[in-house]
């Protein structure tokens, strides 16, 4: 009898999960690829049968400023769109030993992308207030500079963000190179060989803006590349300027696995 009850509960749980997935799956998604901005391109995923104008999420990928592509994160754009958010996934120029792309070009180009995306809200059908910005690894570094250094993004655009979500973030390149010396040569390719010119969000006080915007830092303790000390130190820095800051180290997975498994529930 107990076994029958247990099986019945398990079946009901599966049925409820199927219902939830079906509800999510009913949201049709309009995918627009390779929309250009000065310096690169982005893809955007827009829900088509939402009851209201969808809010916007902008995702900045990681890859140590040298790797990855927006197409690798189609699952993120689709996941957000299926629960009612428009989601833009941004590409930016990548550094290598064979080119001259170096910091701050990555951050400057993402700033141009954000300005372009926010200027197209009415045309493309999404809201450009209460915007969510998400960055993984060096993408979190880029978003930190966008919000902390006034050089890369104008105030009227910075004011649009309500939630900033950082995944396995690199917030200090100097600290990262000290903690992981095997990665220093790669950081030097993306930044410059001169460490005195390395720039990070922790180098700056916050530029004027919404003190009530929410910062959420997710950092798996299973990360094999970026130490959780990065998130802890950045949280302390953020608390000097913002009222709502939280760090979650309960997420599971390696550095890239956190993003590979990313769904809307995990992100926020």
Coordinates of C-alpha atoms in Angstrom, one line a residue:
X1 CA 0.0 0.0 0.0
X2 CA 2.8 2.4 0.9
X3 CA 4.5 1.6 -2.3
X4 CA 1.3 2.4 -4.3
X5 CA 1.0 5.7 -2.5
X6 CA 4.6 6.5 -3.2
X7 CA 4.2 5.7 -6.9
X8 CA 1.0 7.8 -7.1
X9 CA 2.7 10.8 -5.6
X10 CA 5.6 10.4 -8.0
X11 CA 3.2 10.2 -11.0
X12 CA 1.4 13.3 -9.8
X13 CA 4.7 15.2 -9.5
X14 CA 5.6 14.2 -13.1
X15 CA 2.2 15.3 -14.3
X16 CA 2.5 18.7 -12.7
X17 CA 6.0 19.1 -14.2
X18 CA 4.6 18.3 -17.6
X19 CA 1.9 20.9 -17.2
X20 CA 4.5 23.5 -16.2
X21 CA 6.6 22.7 -19.2
X22 CA 3.6 22.8 -21.5
X23 CA 2.6 26.2 -20.2
X24 CA 6.2 27.5 -20.8
X25 CA 6.3 25.8 -24.2
X26 CA 3.1 27.6 -25.4
X27 CA 5.0 30.9 -25.6
X28 CA 6.0 31.4 -29.2
X29 CA 9.5 33.0 -29.7
X30 CA 10.5 35.3 -32.5
X31 CA 14.3 34.9 -33.0
X32 CA 16.1 37.6 -34.8
X33 CA 19.8 36.9 -35.5
X34 CA 22.8 39.0 -36.3
X35 CA 21.3 42.4 -35.6
X36 CA 24.2 44.8 -36.1
X37 CA 25.5 47.5 -33.8
X38 CA 28.7 49.6 -34.1
X39 CA 31.4 47.0 -33.3
X40 CA 29.5 43.7 -33.5
X41 CA 26.1 42.0 -33.6
X42 CA 23.5 40.5 -31.2
X43 CA 20.7 38.0 -31.4
X44 CA 17.3 38.7 -29.7
X45 CA 14.6 36.4 -28.6
X46 CA 11.2 38.0 -28.2
X47 CA 8.0 36.3 -26.9
X48 CA 5.1 36.7 -29.3
X49 CA 2.0 35.9 -27.3
X50 CA 2.8 37.6 -24.0
X51 CA -0.1 39.3 -22.2
X52 CA 2.0 42.5 -21.9
X53 CA 5.0 44.2 -23.4
X54 CA 7.9 41.9 -22.3
X55 CA 10.7 43.2 -20.1
X56 CA 14.2 43.0 -21.4
X57 CA 17.2 40.8 -20.4
X58 CA 20.6 41.5 -21.9
X59 CA 23.2 38.6 -21.7
X60 CA 27.0 39.1 -22.0
X61 CA 28.9 35.9 -22.5
X62 CA 32.2 34.9 -20.9
X63 CA 35.3 33.3 -22.5
X64 CA 38.2 35.3 -21.1
X65 CA 37.6 38.0 -23.7
X66 CA 39.0 35.5 -26.2
X67 CA 36.3 32.9 -26.9
X68 CA 32.6 32.0 -27.2
X69 CA 29.9 33.3 -29.4
X70 CA 26.3 34.4 -29.0
X71 CA 25.0 31.3 -30.8
X72 CA 26.4 29.2 -27.9
X73 CA 23.8 30.7 -25.7
X74 CA 20.6 30.3 -27.7
X75 CA 19.2 28.2 -24.9
X76 CA 19.4 31.2 -22.5
X77 CA 17.6 33.5 -25.0
X78 CA 15.0 30.9 -25.6
X79 CA 14.5 30.1 -21.9
X80 CA 13.9 33.7 -21.0
X81 CA 11.6 34.3 -23.9
X82 CA 9.4 31.3 -23.1
X83 CA 8.6 32.7 -19.7
X84 CA 7.8 36.2 -21.1
X85 CA 11.1 38.1 -21.3
X86 CA 12.8 39.5 -24.4
X87 CA 16.4 38.4 -24.3
X88 CA 19.3 39.9 -26.3
X89 CA 22.5 37.9 -26.4
X90 CA 25.5 40.1 -27.3
X91 CA 28.7 39.4 -29.3
X92 CA 31.7 41.6 -29.0
X93 CA 35.2 41.6 -30.6
X94 CA 37.5 38.9 -29.2
X95 CA 41.2 39.1 -28.5
X96 CA 43.9 36.7 -29.7
X97 CA 47.6 36.6 -30.1
X98 CA 47.1 37.2 -33.8
X99 CA 45.1 40.4 -33.6
X100 CA 45.3 43.8 -31.9
X101 CA 41.9 43.7 -30.1
X102 CA 42.6 44.6 -26.5
X103 CA 40.8 46.1 -23.5
X104 CA 38.9 48.4 -23.4
X105 CA 37.5 47.6 -26.9
X106 CA 35.4 44.7 -25.6
X107 CA 33.7 46.8 -23.0
X108 CA 33.3 49.8 -25.3
X109 CA 31.6 47.7 -27.9
X110 CA 29.2 46.1 -25.4
X111 CA 28.3 49.6 -24.3
X112 CA 27.4 50.4 -28.0
X113 CA 25.4 47.2 -28.1
X114 CA 23.4 48.1 -25.0
X115 CA 22.7 51.6 -26.3
X116 CA 21.5 50.1 -29.6
X117 CA 19.3 47.5 -28.0
X118 CA 17.7 50.0 -25.6
X119 CA 17.0 52.4 -28.5
X120 CA 15.1 49.7 -30.4
X121 CA 12.6 48.8 -27.8
X122 CA 9.5 50.5 -29.3
X123 CA 10.4 49.3 -32.8
X124 CA 11.0 45.7 -31.8
X125 CA 8.4 45.4 -29.1
X126 CA 10.0 45.2 -25.6
X127 CA 10.2 47.4 -22.6
X128 CA 13.4 49.4 -22.0
X129 CA 12.8 50.2 -18.3
X130 CA 13.5 47.9 -15.4
X131 CA 16.0 46.0 -17.6
X132 CA 17.9 43.0 -16.4
X133 CA 21.6 42.7 -17.2
X134 CA 23.3 39.3 -16.9
X135 CA 27.1 38.6 -17.3
X136 CA 29.1 35.4 -17.0
X137 CA 32.8 35.3 -16.1
X138 CA 34.5 38.2 -18.0
X139 CA 31.0 39.2 -19.1
X140 CA 30.4 40.1 -15.5
X141 CA 33.6 42.1 -15.6
X142 CA 32.3 44.0 -18.6
X143 CA 28.9 44.7 -17.1
X144 CA 30.6 45.9 -13.9
X145 CA 32.7 48.4 -15.9
X146 CA 29.5 49.6 -17.7
X147 CA 27.9 50.3 -14.4
X148 CA 30.9 51.6 -12.4
X149 CA 32.9 53.6 -15.0
X150 CA 31.0 56.4 -16.7
X151 CA 33.2 56.2 -19.8
X152 CA 31.6 53.2 -21.5
X153 CA 27.8 53.8 -21.1
X154 CA 25.9 57.0 -20.8
X155 CA 23.8 57.8 -17.7
X156 CA 20.5 57.7 -19.5
X157 CA 21.2 54.1 -20.4
X158 CA 22.7 53.1 -17.0
X159 CA 19.5 54.3 -15.3
X160 CA 17.4 51.7 -17.2
X161 CA 18.8 48.7 -15.2
X162 CA 17.0 47.3 -12.2
X163 CA 18.7 44.0 -11.7
X164 CA 22.3 43.0 -12.3
X165 CA 23.1 39.3 -12.3
X166 CA 26.7 38.1 -12.2
X167 CA 27.6 34.4 -12.8
X168 CA 31.0 33.1 -11.8
X169 CA 32.3 36.7 -12.3
X170 CA 35.8 38.0 -12.7
X171 CA 35.7 41.3 -10.9
X172 CA 39.5 42.0 -10.4
X173 CA 41.9 40.9 -13.2
X174 CA 44.9 41.4 -10.9
X175 CA 43.3 39.2 -8.2
X176 CA 42.4 36.6 -10.9
X177 CA 46.0 36.5 -12.2
X178 CA 47.4 36.1 -8.6
X179 CA 45.0 33.3 -7.7
X180 CA 45.3 31.5 -11.1
X181 CA 48.8 32.3 -12.4
X182 CA 48.4 29.8 -15.2
X183 CA 45.8 32.2 -16.7
X184 CA 47.9 35.4 -16.5
X185 CA 49.3 35.2 -20.0
X186 CA 45.8 34.9 -21.4
X187 CA 44.5 37.9 -19.4
X188 CA 47.6 39.8 -20.7
X189 CA 46.5 39.0 -24.3
X190 CA 43.1 40.5 -23.7
X191 CA 44.2 43.4 -21.6
X192 CA 47.8 44.3 -22.2
X193 CA 51.2 43.1 -21.0
X194 CA 51.4 46.2 -18.7
X195 CA 49.5 45.2 -15.6
X196 CA 49.3 48.9 -14.5
X197 CA 46.8 49.3 -17.3
X198 CA 44.5 46.5 -16.3
X199 CA 41.1 47.8 -15.4
X200 CA 38.4 46.3 -13.2
X201 CA 35.0 47.3 -11.7
X202 CA 36.6 47.2 -8.2
X203 CA 38.9 50.0 -9.3
X204 CA 36.1 52.5 -9.3
X205 CA 33.5 53.9 -6.9
X206 CA 30.0 53.6 -8.4
X207 CA 29.0 56.3 -10.8
X208 CA 25.8 58.1 -9.8
X209 CA 22.7 56.0 -10.4
X210 CA 20.0 54.0 -8.7
X211 CA 21.1 53.1 -5.3
X212 CA 18.1 50.7 -5.1
X213 CA 19.0 48.5 -8.1
X214 CA 19.5 44.9 -7.1
X215 CA 22.8 43.0 -7.6
X216 CA 22.7 39.2 -7.5
X217 CA 26.0 37.3 -7.5
X218 CA 26.0 33.6 -8.2
X219 CA 29.1 31.6 -7.7
X220 CA 29.4 27.9 -7.6
X221 CA 32.1 26.6 -5.1
X222 CA 32.8 23.9 -7.7
X223 CA 34.2 26.4 -10.2
X224 CA 37.6 25.2 -11.2
X225 CA 38.8 28.5 -12.7
X226 CA 37.4 31.5 -10.8
X227 CA 37.6 31.5 -7.0
X228 CA 34.6 32.5 -5.0
X229 CA 36.8 35.2 -3.3
X230 CA 36.1 37.3 -6.5
X231 CA 32.4 37.3 -5.6
X232 CA 32.9 37.9 -1.9
X233 CA 35.2 40.9 -2.6
X234 CA 32.9 42.4 -5.2
X235 CA 29.9 42.0 -2.8
X236 CA 31.8 44.0 -0.2
X237 CA 32.6 46.7 -2.8
X238 CA 29.0 46.8 -4.0
X239 CA 27.6 47.3 -0.5
X240 CA 29.4 50.6 -0.3
X241 CA 27.0 52.0 -2.9
X242 CA 23.9 49.8 -3.3
X243 CA 21.2 48.8 -0.9
X244 CA 20.3 45.4 -2.3
X245 CA 23.3 43.0 -2.8
X246 CA 23.2 39.2 -2.4
X247 CA 25.7 36.4 -3.1
X248 CA 24.5 32.8 -3.7
X249 CA 27.1 30.1 -3.5
X250 CA 24.5 27.2 -3.4
X251 CA 24.6 26.9 -7.2
X252 CA 26.3 23.7 -8.5
X253 CA 28.6 23.0 -11.4
X254 CA 31.9 24.0 -12.9
X255 CA 32.7 27.4 -14.4
X256 CA 30.9 26.8 -17.7
X257 CA 28.5 24.2 -16.4
X258 CA 26.6 26.8 -14.5
X259 CA 25.8 28.6 -17.7
X260 CA 25.2 25.4 -19.7
X261 CA 22.5 24.5 -17.2
X262 CA 21.2 28.0 -16.8
X263 CA 17.5 28.3 -16.9
X264 CA 15.3 31.2 -15.8
X265 CA 14.6 29.7 -12.4
X266 CA 18.3 29.4 -11.6
X267 CA 19.1 32.9 -12.9
X268 CA 16.7 34.7 -10.7

